[in-house]
PDB file of C-alpha atoms in Angstrom:
ATOM      1  CA  UNK A   1     -69.472 295.482  90.483  1.00 91.00           C
ATOM      2  CA  UNK A   2     -71.644 292.885  88.734  1.00 94.00           C
ATOM      3  CA  UNK A   3     -75.533 293.814  87.339  1.00 94.00           C
ATOM      4  CA  UNK A   4     -77.913 291.307  87.260  1.00 94.00           C
ATOM      5  CA  UNK A   5     -81.625 291.884  85.513  1.00 91.00           C
ATOM      6  CA  UNK A   6     -83.269 288.895  88.107  1.00 91.00           C
ATOM      7  CA  UNK A   7     -85.805 288.233  85.528  1.00 89.00           C
ATOM      8  CA  UNK A   8     -87.108 285.297  88.259  1.00 88.00           C
ATOM      9  CA  UNK A   9     -87.891 288.280  90.355  1.00 88.00           C
ATOM     10  CA  UNK A  10     -90.433 289.359  88.164  1.00 88.00           C
ATOM     11  CA  UNK A  11     -92.167 286.548  87.519  1.00 88.00           C
ATOM     12  CA  UNK A  12     -92.179 286.429  91.409  1.00 89.00           C
ATOM     13  CA  UNK A  13     -93.139 290.242  92.210  1.00 91.00           C
ATOM     14  CA  UNK A  14     -94.605 291.226  89.288  1.00 90.00           C
ATOM     15  CA  UNK A  15     -91.673 293.970  88.417  1.00 93.00           C
ATOM     16  CA  UNK A  16     -88.771 295.022  86.607  1.00 95.00           C
ATOM     17  CA  UNK A  17     -85.730 294.322  89.068  1.00 95.00           C
ATOM     18  CA  UNK A  18     -82.212 294.452  88.856  1.00 95.00           C
ATOM     19  CA  UNK A  19     -79.905 292.979  91.101  1.00 94.00           C
ATOM     20  CA  UNK A  20     -76.285 295.256  91.807  1.00 94.00           C
ATOM     21  CA  UNK A  21     -73.301 293.214  93.836  1.00 94.00           C
ATOM     22  CA  UNK A  22     -70.905 295.632  94.147  1.00 92.00           C
ATOM     23  CA  UNK A  23     -67.318 294.525  94.527  1.00 89.00           C
ATOM     24  CA  UNK A  24     -64.076 295.454  96.684  1.00 85.00           C
ATOM     25  CA  UNK A  25     -62.447 297.062  93.907  1.00 88.00           C
ATOM     26  CA  UNK A  26     -65.289 299.087  92.512  1.00 88.00           C
ATOM     27  CA  UNK A  27     -64.726 302.825  92.099  1.00 88.00           C
ATOM     28  CA  UNK A  28     -67.180 305.377  93.399  1.00 86.00           C
ATOM     29  CA  UNK A  29     -67.343 307.236  89.382  1.00 87.00           C
ATOM     30  CA  UNK A  30     -68.010 304.464  87.949  1.00 86.00           C
ATOM     31  CA  UNK A  31     -70.787 302.994  90.324  1.00 86.00           C
ATOM     32  CA  UNK A  32     -71.937 306.412  90.058  1.00 84.00           C
ATOM     33  CA  UNK A  33     -72.508 306.608  85.837  1.00 86.00           C
ATOM     34  CA  UNK A  34     -73.722 302.914  86.110  1.00 88.00           C
ATOM     35  CA  UNK A  35     -76.464 303.264  88.860  1.00 88.00           C
ATOM     36  CA  UNK A  36     -77.873 306.246  87.259  1.00 84.00           C
ATOM     37  CA  UNK A  37     -78.544 304.275  83.899  1.00 89.00           C
ATOM     38  CA  UNK A  38     -80.825 301.691  85.792  1.00 90.00           C
ATOM     39  CA  UNK A  39     -84.194 302.002  85.242  1.00 88.00           C
ATOM     40  CA  UNK A  40     -85.884 298.569  86.661  1.00 94.00           C
ATOM     41  CA  UNK A  41     -88.869 299.383  89.486  1.00 95.00           C
ATOM     42  CA  UNK A  42     -87.291 297.324  91.639  1.00 95.00           C
ATOM     43  CA  UNK A  43     -83.473 297.723  92.209  1.00 96.00           C
ATOM     44  CA  UNK A  44     -81.640 295.879  94.944  1.00 95.00           C
ATOM     45  CA  UNK A  45     -77.804 296.827  95.812  1.00 95.00           C
ATOM     46  CA  UNK A  46     -75.306 294.782  97.449  1.00 95.00           C
ATOM     47  CA  UNK A  47     -72.609 296.385  99.341  1.00 95.00           C
ATOM     48  CA  UNK A  48     -70.194 294.738 101.111  1.00 93.00           C
ATOM     49  CA  UNK A  49     -69.335 296.194 104.671  1.00 92.00           C
ATOM     50  CA  UNK A  50     -65.766 297.318 104.056  1.00 88.00           C
ATOM     51  CA  UNK A  51     -67.708 300.024 100.746  1.00 88.00           C
ATOM     52  CA  UNK A  52     -68.725 302.993 103.487  1.00 87.00           C
ATOM     53  CA  UNK A  53     -68.571 305.563 100.819  1.00 89.00           C
ATOM     54  CA  UNK A  54     -70.981 303.330  98.952  1.00 91.00           C
ATOM     55  CA  UNK A  55     -73.355 303.044 101.746  1.00 92.00           C
ATOM     56  CA  UNK A  56     -73.837 306.998 101.615  1.00 91.00           C
ATOM     57  CA  UNK A  57     -73.994 307.518  97.999  1.00 92.00           C
ATOM     58  CA  UNK A  58     -76.847 304.996  97.632  1.00 93.00           C
ATOM     59  CA  UNK A  59     -78.724 306.691 100.348  1.00 93.00           C
ATOM     60  CA  UNK A  60     -78.380 310.076  98.824  1.00 93.00           C
ATOM     61  CA  UNK A  61     -79.808 308.063  95.863  1.00 92.00           C
ATOM     62  CA  UNK A  62     -82.462 307.625  98.064  1.00 93.00           C
ATOM     63  CA  UNK A  63     -82.072 303.906  98.430  1.00 95.00           C
ATOM     64  CA  UNK A  64     -83.406 302.750 101.596  1.00 95.00           C
ATOM     65  CA  UNK A  65     -81.158 300.320 104.105  1.00 96.00           C
ATOM     66  CA  UNK A  66     -83.111 296.907 104.502  1.00 95.00           C
ATOM     67  CA  UNK A  67     -80.743 294.518 106.221  1.00 96.00           C
ATOM     68  CA  UNK A  68     -77.857 292.710 106.321  1.00 96.00           C
ATOM     69  CA  UNK A  69     -76.921 289.219 105.028  1.00 97.00           C
ATOM     70  CA  UNK A  70     -74.033 287.602 106.507  1.00 98.00           C
ATOM     71  CA  UNK A  71     -72.779 285.111 104.517  1.00 97.00           C
ATOM     72  CA  UNK A  72     -71.316 282.060 106.932  1.00 98.00           C
ATOM     73  CA  UNK A  73     -69.527 278.598 106.734  1.00 98.00           C
ATOM     74  CA  UNK A  74     -69.061 275.928 108.400  1.00 98.00           C
ATOM     75  CA  UNK A  75     -65.556 273.496 107.552  1.00 97.00           C
ATOM     76  CA  UNK A  76     -67.229 270.282 108.942  1.00 97.00           C
ATOM     77  CA  UNK A  77     -65.319 269.395 111.718  1.00 96.00           C
ATOM     78  CA  UNK A  78     -67.739 267.892 114.972  1.00 94.00           C
ATOM     79  CA  UNK A  79     -68.297 270.686 117.474  1.00 95.00           C
ATOM     80  CA  UNK A  80     -68.699 270.470 120.886  1.00 95.00           C
ATOM     81  CA  UNK A  81     -72.425 270.572 122.236  1.00 96.00           C
ATOM     82  CA  UNK A  82     -73.616 271.355 125.276  1.00 95.00           C
ATOM     83  CA  UNK A  83     -75.811 268.102 126.858  1.00 94.00           C
ATOM     84  CA  UNK A  84     -79.038 269.913 126.576  1.00 95.00           C
ATOM     85  CA  UNK A  85     -77.510 270.603 122.308  1.00 96.00           C
ATOM     86  CA  UNK A  86     -76.695 267.608 122.431  1.00 96.00           C
ATOM     87  CA  UNK A  87     -80.172 265.926 123.632  1.00 96.00           C
ATOM     88  CA  UNK A  88     -82.131 267.849 121.021  1.00 96.00           C
ATOM     89  CA  UNK A  89     -79.697 266.898 118.176  1.00 96.00           C
ATOM     90  CA  UNK A  90     -79.761 263.270 119.128  1.00 96.00           C
ATOM     91  CA  UNK A  91     -83.464 263.568 119.196  1.00 96.00           C
ATOM     92  CA  UNK A  92     -83.689 264.407 115.056  1.00 97.00           C
ATOM     93  CA  UNK A  93     -82.773 262.545 112.217  1.00 97.00           C
ATOM     94  CA  UNK A  94     -83.139 263.407 108.119  1.00 98.00           C
ATOM     95  CA  UNK A  95     -84.229 261.997 104.959  1.00 98.00           C
ATOM     96  CA  UNK A  96     -83.783 262.869 102.121  1.00 98.00           C
ATOM     97  CA  UNK A  97     -87.200 264.562 100.303  1.00 98.00           C
ATOM     98  CA  UNK A  98     -90.347 262.643  98.628  1.00 98.00           C
ATOM     99  CA  UNK A  99     -92.407 264.731  96.303  1.00 97.00           C
ATOM    100  CA  UNK A 100     -95.655 264.266  98.804  1.00 98.00           C
ATOM    101  CA  UNK A 101     -92.591 266.246 101.312  1.00 98.00           C
ATOM    102  CA  UNK A 102     -91.756 268.814  98.920  1.00 98.00           C
ATOM    103  CA  UNK A 103     -95.892 269.253  98.349  1.00 97.00           C
ATOM    104  CA  UNK A 104     -96.135 269.218 102.881  1.00 97.00           C
ATOM    105  CA  UNK A 105     -92.716 272.319 102.116  1.00 97.00           C
ATOM    106  CA  UNK A 106     -95.065 274.218  99.887  1.00 96.00           C
ATOM    107  CA  UNK A 107     -98.506 274.055 102.314  1.00 96.00           C
ATOM    108  CA  UNK A 108     -95.679 275.336 105.220  1.00 95.00           C
ATOM    109  CA  UNK A 109     -94.380 278.407 102.811  1.00 94.00           C
ATOM    110  CA  UNK A 110     -98.027 279.038 101.748  1.00 92.00           C
ATOM    111  CA  UNK A 111     -99.046 278.982 105.381  1.00 90.00           C
ATOM    112  CA  UNK A 112     -96.541 282.051 106.248  1.00 86.00           C
ATOM    113  CA  UNK A 113     -93.172 279.892 106.958  1.00 89.00           C
ATOM    114  CA  UNK A 114     -90.853 282.372 106.320  1.00 86.00           C
ATOM    115  CA  UNK A 115     -91.107 286.046 107.653  1.00 81.00           C
ATOM    116  CA  UNK A 116     -88.123 287.957 108.288  1.00 83.00           C
ATOM    117  CA  UNK A 117     -86.926 288.328 104.364  1.00 86.00           C
ATOM    118  CA  UNK A 118     -86.817 291.620 102.681  1.00 89.00           C
ATOM    119  CA  UNK A 119     -89.583 291.060 100.819  1.00 90.00           C
ATOM    120  CA  UNK A 120     -92.047 290.021 103.318  1.00 87.00           C
ATOM    121  CA  UNK A 121     -91.053 292.736 105.400  1.00 87.00           C
ATOM    122  CA  UNK A 122     -91.569 295.535 102.051  1.00 91.00           C
ATOM    123  CA  UNK A 123     -94.641 297.519 102.664  1.00 90.00           C
ATOM    124  CA  UNK A 124     -94.472 297.756  98.564  1.00 89.00           C
ATOM    125  CA  UNK A 125     -95.375 293.580  98.573  1.00 90.00           C
ATOM    126  CA  UNK A 126     -97.674 291.764 100.112  1.00 81.00           C
ATOM    127  CA  UNK A 127     -96.965 288.647 101.896  1.00 77.00           C
ATOM    128  CA  UNK A 128     -98.869 286.980  99.175  1.00 86.00           C
ATOM    129  CA  UNK A 129     -96.122 288.062  96.503  1.00 87.00           C
ATOM    130  CA  UNK A 130     -93.881 286.984  99.533  1.00 86.00           C
ATOM    131  CA  UNK A 131     -94.497 283.383  99.978  1.00 89.00           C
ATOM    132  CA  UNK A 132     -95.545 283.259  95.939  1.00 90.00           C
ATOM    133  CA  UNK A 133     -91.482 283.679  95.315  1.00 91.00           C
ATOM    134  CA  UNK A 134     -90.515 281.093  97.645  1.00 93.00           C
ATOM    135  CA  UNK A 135     -93.053 278.285  96.025  1.00 94.00           C
ATOM    136  CA  UNK A 136     -90.986 279.700  93.142  1.00 93.00           C
ATOM    137  CA  UNK A 137     -87.991 279.158  94.234  1.00 93.00           C
ATOM    138  CA  UNK A 138     -88.860 276.049  95.702  1.00 96.00           C
ATOM    139  CA  UNK A 139     -90.261 274.880  92.060  1.00 96.00           C
ATOM    140  CA  UNK A 140     -87.260 276.086  90.154  1.00 95.00           C
ATOM    141  CA  UNK A 141     -84.944 274.240  92.910  1.00 97.00           C
ATOM    142  CA  UNK A 142     -86.868 270.768  91.933  1.00 97.00           C
ATOM    143  CA  UNK A 143     -86.526 271.239  88.649  1.00 96.00           C
ATOM    144  CA  UNK A 144     -82.502 272.479  89.419  1.00 96.00           C
ATOM    145  CA  UNK A 145     -82.204 268.757  91.142  1.00 96.00           C
ATOM    146  CA  UNK A 146     -80.982 270.178  94.309  1.00 98.00           C
ATOM    147  CA  UNK A 147     -80.671 268.078  97.463  1.00 98.00           C
ATOM    148  CA  UNK A 148     -84.190 268.059  99.628  1.00 98.00           C
ATOM    149  CA  UNK A 149     -83.637 266.707 103.293  1.00 98.00           C
ATOM    150  CA  UNK A 150     -86.725 266.524 105.382  1.00 98.00           C
ATOM    151  CA  UNK A 151     -85.554 266.927 109.255  1.00 97.00           C
ATOM    152  CA  UNK A 152     -87.705 264.712 111.375  1.00 97.00           C
ATOM    153  CA  UNK A 153     -88.154 265.214 115.343  1.00 97.00           C
ATOM    154  CA  UNK A 154     -89.275 261.213 116.829  1.00 94.00           C
ATOM    155  CA  UNK A 155     -90.234 260.745 113.211  1.00 94.00           C
ATOM    156  CA  UNK A 156     -92.200 263.371 112.527  1.00 97.00           C
ATOM    157  CA  UNK A 157     -91.294 266.435 110.057  1.00 97.00           C
ATOM    158  CA  UNK A 158     -90.109 269.057 111.602  1.00 97.00           C
ATOM    159  CA  UNK A 159     -88.697 271.398 109.125  1.00 97.00           C
ATOM    160  CA  UNK A 160     -86.592 270.756 106.110  1.00 97.00           C
ATOM    161  CA  UNK A 161     -83.075 271.884 104.690  1.00 98.00           C
ATOM    162  CA  UNK A 162     -82.343 272.398 100.725  1.00 98.00           C
ATOM    163  CA  UNK A 163     -78.898 272.324  99.571  1.00 98.00           C
ATOM    164  CA  UNK A 164     -77.223 272.812  95.816  1.00 98.00           C
ATOM    165  CA  UNK A 165     -73.279 272.447  94.851  1.00 98.00           C
ATOM    166  CA  UNK A 166     -71.152 273.275  91.906  1.00 97.00           C
ATOM    167  CA  UNK A 167     -68.869 271.269  92.667  1.00 97.00           C
ATOM    168  CA  UNK A 168     -69.368 268.697  94.895  1.00 97.00           C
ATOM    169  CA  UNK A 169     -67.183 270.240  97.346  1.00 98.00           C
ATOM    170  CA  UNK A 170     -68.717 273.229  98.717  1.00 98.00           C
ATOM    171  CA  UNK A 171     -72.334 273.105  99.213  1.00 98.00           C
ATOM    172  CA  UNK A 172     -74.890 276.367  99.696  1.00 98.00           C
ATOM    173  CA  UNK A 173     -77.732 275.818 102.121  1.00 98.00           C
ATOM    174  CA  UNK A 174     -80.424 278.055 100.044  1.00 97.00           C
ATOM    175  CA  UNK A 175     -83.470 277.286 101.959  1.00 96.00           C
ATOM    176  CA  UNK A 176     -84.035 276.120 105.240  1.00 95.00           C
ATOM    177  CA  UNK A 177     -86.803 276.185 108.256  1.00 94.00           C
ATOM    178  CA  UNK A 178     -88.790 274.593 110.753  1.00 94.00           C
ATOM    179  CA  UNK A 179     -92.438 273.850 110.141  1.00 96.00           C
ATOM    180  CA  UNK A 180     -95.347 275.706 112.422  1.00 94.00           C
ATOM    181  CA  UNK A 181     -95.918 272.561 114.793  1.00 95.00           C
ATOM    182  CA  UNK A 182     -92.575 272.906 115.838  1.00 95.00           C
ATOM    183  CA  UNK A 183     -91.958 276.668 115.797  1.00 91.00           C
ATOM    184  CA  UNK A 184     -90.807 278.214 119.432  1.00 90.00           C
ATOM    185  CA  UNK A 185     -90.155 274.850 120.736  1.00 94.00           C
ATOM    186  CA  UNK A 186     -85.921 275.219 120.614  1.00 94.00           C
ATOM    187  CA  UNK A 187     -85.357 272.718 118.054  1.00 95.00           C
ATOM    188  CA  UNK A 188     -84.289 275.260 115.770  1.00 93.00           C
ATOM    189  CA  UNK A 189     -80.816 274.803 117.553  1.00 93.00           C
ATOM    190  CA  UNK A 190     -80.430 272.110 115.664  1.00 95.00           C
ATOM    191  CA  UNK A 191     -78.615 271.856 112.503  1.00 94.00           C
ATOM    192  CA  UNK A 192     -78.371 268.708 110.411  1.00 95.00           C
ATOM    193  CA  UNK A 193     -76.558 269.984 106.876  1.00 96.00           C
ATOM    194  CA  UNK A 194     -73.196 269.841 108.216  1.00 96.00           C
ATOM    195  CA  UNK A 195     -73.804 266.182 108.773  1.00 96.00           C
ATOM    196  CA  UNK A 196     -76.267 265.509 105.329  1.00 98.00           C
ATOM    197  CA  UNK A 197     -73.172 267.519 103.672  1.00 98.00           C
ATOM    198  CA  UNK A 198     -70.562 265.411 105.019  1.00 97.00           C
ATOM    199  CA  UNK A 199     -72.196 262.483 104.258  1.00 97.00           C
ATOM    200  CA  UNK A 200     -72.635 263.758 100.057  1.00 97.00           C
ATOM    201  CA  UNK A 201     -69.123 263.649 100.093  1.00 98.00           C
ATOM    202  CA  UNK A 202     -68.485 267.699 100.777  1.00 98.00           C
ATOM    203  CA  UNK A 203     -65.920 269.164 102.562  1.00 98.00           C
ATOM    204  CA  UNK A 204     -67.553 272.798 103.570  1.00 98.00           C
ATOM    205  CA  UNK A 205     -71.351 274.312 103.988  1.00 98.00           C
ATOM    206  CA  UNK A 206     -72.306 277.533 103.590  1.00 98.00           C
ATOM    207  CA  UNK A 207     -75.487 279.801 103.906  1.00 98.00           C
ATOM    208  CA  UNK A 208     -76.882 283.436 104.348  1.00 97.00           C
ATOM    209  CA  UNK A 209     -78.645 284.568 107.806  1.00 96.00           C
ATOM    210  CA  UNK A 210     -80.530 288.017 107.470  1.00 95.00           C
ATOM    211  CA  UNK A 211     -79.598 290.677 110.212  1.00 95.00           C
ATOM    212  CA  UNK A 212     -83.188 290.454 110.661  1.00 93.00           C
ATOM    213  CA  UNK A 213     -82.875 286.413 111.810  1.00 93.00           C
ATOM    214  CA  UNK A 214     -80.438 287.221 114.817  1.00 94.00           C
ATOM    215  CA  UNK A 215     -81.933 284.377 116.425  1.00 93.00           C
ATOM    216  CA  UNK A 216     -81.100 282.454 113.577  1.00 94.00           C
ATOM    217  CA  UNK A 217     -77.724 283.835 113.269  1.00 95.00           C
ATOM    218  CA  UNK A 218     -76.913 282.724 116.809  1.00 95.00           C
ATOM    219  CA  UNK A 219     -77.926 279.258 116.638  1.00 96.00           C
ATOM    220  CA  UNK A 220     -75.843 279.037 113.271  1.00 97.00           C
ATOM    221  CA  UNK A 221     -72.653 280.376 115.681  1.00 96.00           C
ATOM    222  CA  UNK A 222     -73.516 278.018 117.933  1.00 96.00           C
ATOM    223  CA  UNK A 223     -73.459 275.180 115.719  1.00 97.00           C
ATOM    224  CA  UNK A 224     -70.217 276.168 114.744  1.00 97.00           C
ATOM    225  CA  UNK A 225     -70.760 278.457 111.559  1.00 97.00           C
ATOM    226  CA  UNK A 226     -68.025 281.106 111.319  1.00 97.00           C
ATOM    227  CA  UNK A 227     -68.762 284.775 109.525  1.00 97.00           C
ATOM    228  CA  UNK A 228     -67.220 284.957 105.946  1.00 96.00           C
ATOM    229  CA  UNK A 229     -68.326 287.904 104.575  1.00 94.00           C
ATOM    230  CA  UNK A 230     -71.307 290.519 105.148  1.00 96.00           C
ATOM    231  CA  UNK A 231     -73.632 293.147 102.131  1.00 96.00           C
ATOM    232  CA  UNK A 232     -75.382 295.604 103.333  1.00 97.00           C
ATOM    233  CA  UNK A 233     -78.155 295.119 101.136  1.00 97.00           C
ATOM    234  CA  UNK A 234     -80.207 298.195  99.874  1.00 96.00           C
ATOM    235  CA  UNK A 235     -83.599 298.493  97.828  1.00 96.00           C
ATOM    236  CA  UNK A 236     -85.169 300.898  95.335  1.00 95.00           C
ATOM    237  CA  UNK A 237     -88.583 301.572  94.211  1.00 95.00           C
ATOM    238  CA  UNK A 238     -89.170 303.837  90.740  1.00 92.00           C
ATOM    239  CA  UNK A 239     -92.230 304.459  89.691  1.00 81.00           C
TER     240      UNK A 239
ATOM    241  CA  UNK B   1     -85.041 279.647 148.929  1.00 92.00           C
ATOM    242  CA  UNK B   2     -88.645 278.345 147.757  1.00 97.00           C
ATOM    243  CA  UNK B   3     -89.122 276.319 144.886  1.00 97.00           C
ATOM    244  CA  UNK B   4     -90.602 279.830 142.668  1.00 97.00           C
ATOM    245  CA  UNK B   5     -87.539 281.662 143.523  1.00 97.00           C
ATOM    246  CA  UNK B   6     -85.143 279.064 142.052  1.00 98.00           C
ATOM    247  CA  UNK B   7     -87.527 278.823 139.056  1.00 98.00           C
ATOM    248  CA  UNK B   8     -87.633 282.683 138.468  1.00 98.00           C
ATOM    249  CA  UNK B   9     -83.462 282.723 139.319  1.00 98.00           C
ATOM    250  CA  UNK B  10     -83.438 279.551 137.242  1.00 98.00           C
ATOM    251  CA  UNK B  11     -84.788 281.837 133.651  1.00 98.00           C
ATOM    252  CA  UNK B  12     -82.783 284.737 134.975  1.00 98.00           C
ATOM    253  CA  UNK B  13     -79.654 282.696 134.672  1.00 98.00           C
ATOM    254  CA  UNK B  14     -80.457 280.721 131.528  1.00 97.00           C
ATOM    255  CA  UNK B  15     -81.493 283.465 129.414  1.00 98.00           C
ATOM    256  CA  UNK B  16     -79.418 285.670 131.003  1.00 97.00           C
ATOM    257  CA  UNK B  17     -81.773 288.484 132.139  1.00 98.00           C
ATOM    258  CA  UNK B  18     -82.768 290.520 134.942  1.00 97.00           C
ATOM    259  CA  UNK B  19     -85.083 288.671 137.661  1.00 97.00           C
ATOM    260  CA  UNK B  20     -87.246 291.750 136.918  1.00 97.00           C
ATOM    261  CA  UNK B  21     -88.427 290.605 133.220  1.00 96.00           C
ATOM    262  CA  UNK B  22     -88.776 287.284 134.847  1.00 98.00           C
ATOM    263  CA  UNK B  23     -92.629 286.562 135.487  1.00 96.00           C
ATOM    264  CA  UNK B  24     -96.597 285.267 134.630  1.00 97.00           C
ATOM    265  CA  UNK B  25     -96.996 286.144 130.431  1.00 97.00           C
ATOM    266  CA  UNK B  26     -92.985 285.663 129.811  1.00 98.00           C
ATOM    267  CA  UNK B  27     -93.042 283.760 126.509  1.00 97.00           C
ATOM    268  CA  UNK B  28     -90.598 281.699 123.876  1.00 96.00           C
ATOM    269  CA  UNK B  29     -89.464 284.840 121.277  1.00 93.00           C
ATOM    270  CA  UNK B  30     -91.358 287.270 124.073  1.00 95.00           C
ATOM    271  CA  UNK B  31     -87.519 288.508 124.605  1.00 96.00           C
ATOM    272  CA  UNK B  32     -84.729 288.320 121.967  1.00 94.00           C
ATOM    273  CA  UNK B  33     -82.340 286.703 124.653  1.00 96.00           C
ATOM    274  CA  UNK B  34     -85.795 283.692 124.184  1.00 97.00           C
ATOM    275  CA  UNK B  35     -84.328 282.085 121.093  1.00 95.00           C
ATOM    276  CA  UNK B  36     -83.743 278.664 120.232  1.00 95.00           C
ATOM    277  CA  UNK B  37     -80.014 279.255 122.105  1.00 96.00           C
ATOM    278  CA  UNK B  38     -81.140 280.820 124.785  1.00 96.00           C
ATOM    279  CA  UNK B  39     -83.951 277.820 125.721  1.00 97.00           C
ATOM    280  CA  UNK B  40     -81.271 275.669 125.946  1.00 96.00           C
ATOM    281  CA  UNK B  41     -79.438 277.659 128.712  1.00 96.00           C
ATOM    282  CA  UNK B  42     -83.003 278.153 130.278  1.00 98.00           C
ATOM    283  CA  UNK B  43     -83.761 274.184 130.393  1.00 98.00           C
ATOM    284  CA  UNK B  44     -80.200 273.532 131.629  1.00 97.00           C
ATOM    285  CA  UNK B  45     -80.628 275.448 133.964  1.00 98.00           C
ATOM    286  CA  UNK B  46     -83.940 274.455 135.310  1.00 98.00           C
ATOM    287  CA  UNK B  47     -82.396 270.890 135.462  1.00 98.00           C
ATOM    288  CA  UNK B  48     -79.911 271.893 137.052  1.00 97.00           C
ATOM    289  CA  UNK B  49     -81.517 273.997 140.387  1.00 98.00           C
ATOM    290  CA  UNK B  50     -84.717 270.952 140.743  1.00 98.00           C
ATOM    291  CA  UNK B  51     -82.110 267.869 139.901  1.00 98.00           C
ATOM    292  CA  UNK B  52     -84.083 266.482 137.514  1.00 98.00           C
ATOM    293  CA  UNK B  53     -83.617 265.431 133.797  1.00 97.00           C
ATOM    294  CA  UNK B  54     -86.539 266.287 131.311  1.00 97.00           C
ATOM    295  CA  UNK B  55     -87.739 264.206 128.239  1.00 96.00           C
ATOM    296  CA  UNK B  56     -87.357 265.990 124.841  1.00 96.00           C
ATOM    297  CA  UNK B  57     -91.329 266.249 124.542  1.00 97.00           C
ATOM    298  CA  UNK B  58     -91.047 268.298 127.532  1.00 97.00           C
ATOM    299  CA  UNK B  59     -87.820 270.637 126.699  1.00 97.00           C
ATOM    300  CA  UNK B  60     -89.847 271.602 123.523  1.00 96.00           C
ATOM    301  CA  UNK B  61     -92.683 272.195 124.860  1.00 97.00           C
ATOM    302  CA  UNK B  62     -91.794 274.987 127.423  1.00 97.00           C
ATOM    303  CA  UNK B  63     -93.028 277.983 125.818  1.00 97.00           C
ATOM    304  CA  UNK B  64     -93.960 280.262 128.714  1.00 97.00           C
ATOM    305  CA  UNK B  65     -93.029 281.174 132.230  1.00 98.00           C
ATOM    306  CA  UNK B  66     -96.415 279.238 133.530  1.00 98.00           C
ATOM    307  CA  UNK B  67     -96.022 275.953 131.126  1.00 98.00           C
ATOM    308  CA  UNK B  68     -93.013 275.489 133.022  1.00 98.00           C
ATOM    309  CA  UNK B  69     -94.707 275.351 136.303  1.00 98.00           C
ATOM    310  CA  UNK B  70     -97.484 272.697 134.397  1.00 98.00           C
ATOM    311  CA  UNK B  71     -94.570 270.872 133.001  1.00 98.00           C
ATOM    312  CA  UNK B  72     -91.999 270.558 136.665  1.00 98.00           C
ATOM    313  CA  UNK B  73     -95.153 268.830 138.735  1.00 98.00           C
ATOM    314  CA  UNK B  74     -95.071 266.071 136.599  1.00 97.00           C
ATOM    315  CA  UNK B  75     -91.106 265.377 137.787  1.00 97.00           C
ATOM    316  CA  UNK B  76     -92.716 266.229 141.469  1.00 96.00           C
ATOM    317  CA  UNK B  77     -91.884 269.944 141.537  1.00 97.00           C
ATOM    318  CA  UNK B  78     -94.625 272.213 142.808  1.00 95.00           C
ATOM    319  CA  UNK B  79     -93.769 275.718 142.227  1.00 90.00           C
TER     320      UNK B  79
END
């Protein structure tokens, strides 16, 4: 198991936070002795779906199931699109974001761009904290020189995607979404990151999607993404 | 078959839902089936039903049962 003192979340959420990523070879007795020593105010447990004995165990300790995080990957091979998918795909372009574009993105986030994540849906945290968390994250990604791209519909900003890579081969699509003006329009079906990563010289792109966002999961699947792994996410708030 | 019947059938076929669900008030995201993937199937079914090709501006503007009827007037289809 990997235990991380998520200090960035303390800045975002105002409470000490620990994240535990269980691994497939973890034994229940080891987990039991470790987990009881944790004293952070907010603890997030990520449990691979193969470890069903752990899900029952953390539930008994008062942890609440909040979502599954589904890791998907794309090998960048061209997919066959339906005629409608292709028309929408062809209507969208992309370009690198400017500083002004990033400022616009922050306004969209402050306006409630994200609604399916575990912080937004946690009654312990208010929506301001959830959007502040994303704003801090975007600032961090700017500092880390992540790849910011703007998606445009007929030249008009319609959404964004932010990518990171450690080796130039596998890119991680860490954050993305559609802007308010183009929400509920069907344009969410258009995924340009495969094209972007190919142009950047990468061989694969990965991303994660919450089970609380089934529409996005369907969109990823129809764009050729395949499931690589699933973690059950449990959380606990300590007094 | 009337245009309204064809329109309702296109909704049911495109979104893969029962015809009884297709009525005024049905909006994008109001049912799980009408997401971005369902939207593509819906527009394709409407185009096939009325033998038209919609502009992408109209595709992304088709946000409800009623809005679809309004958009189809541009293609000389009266529901």
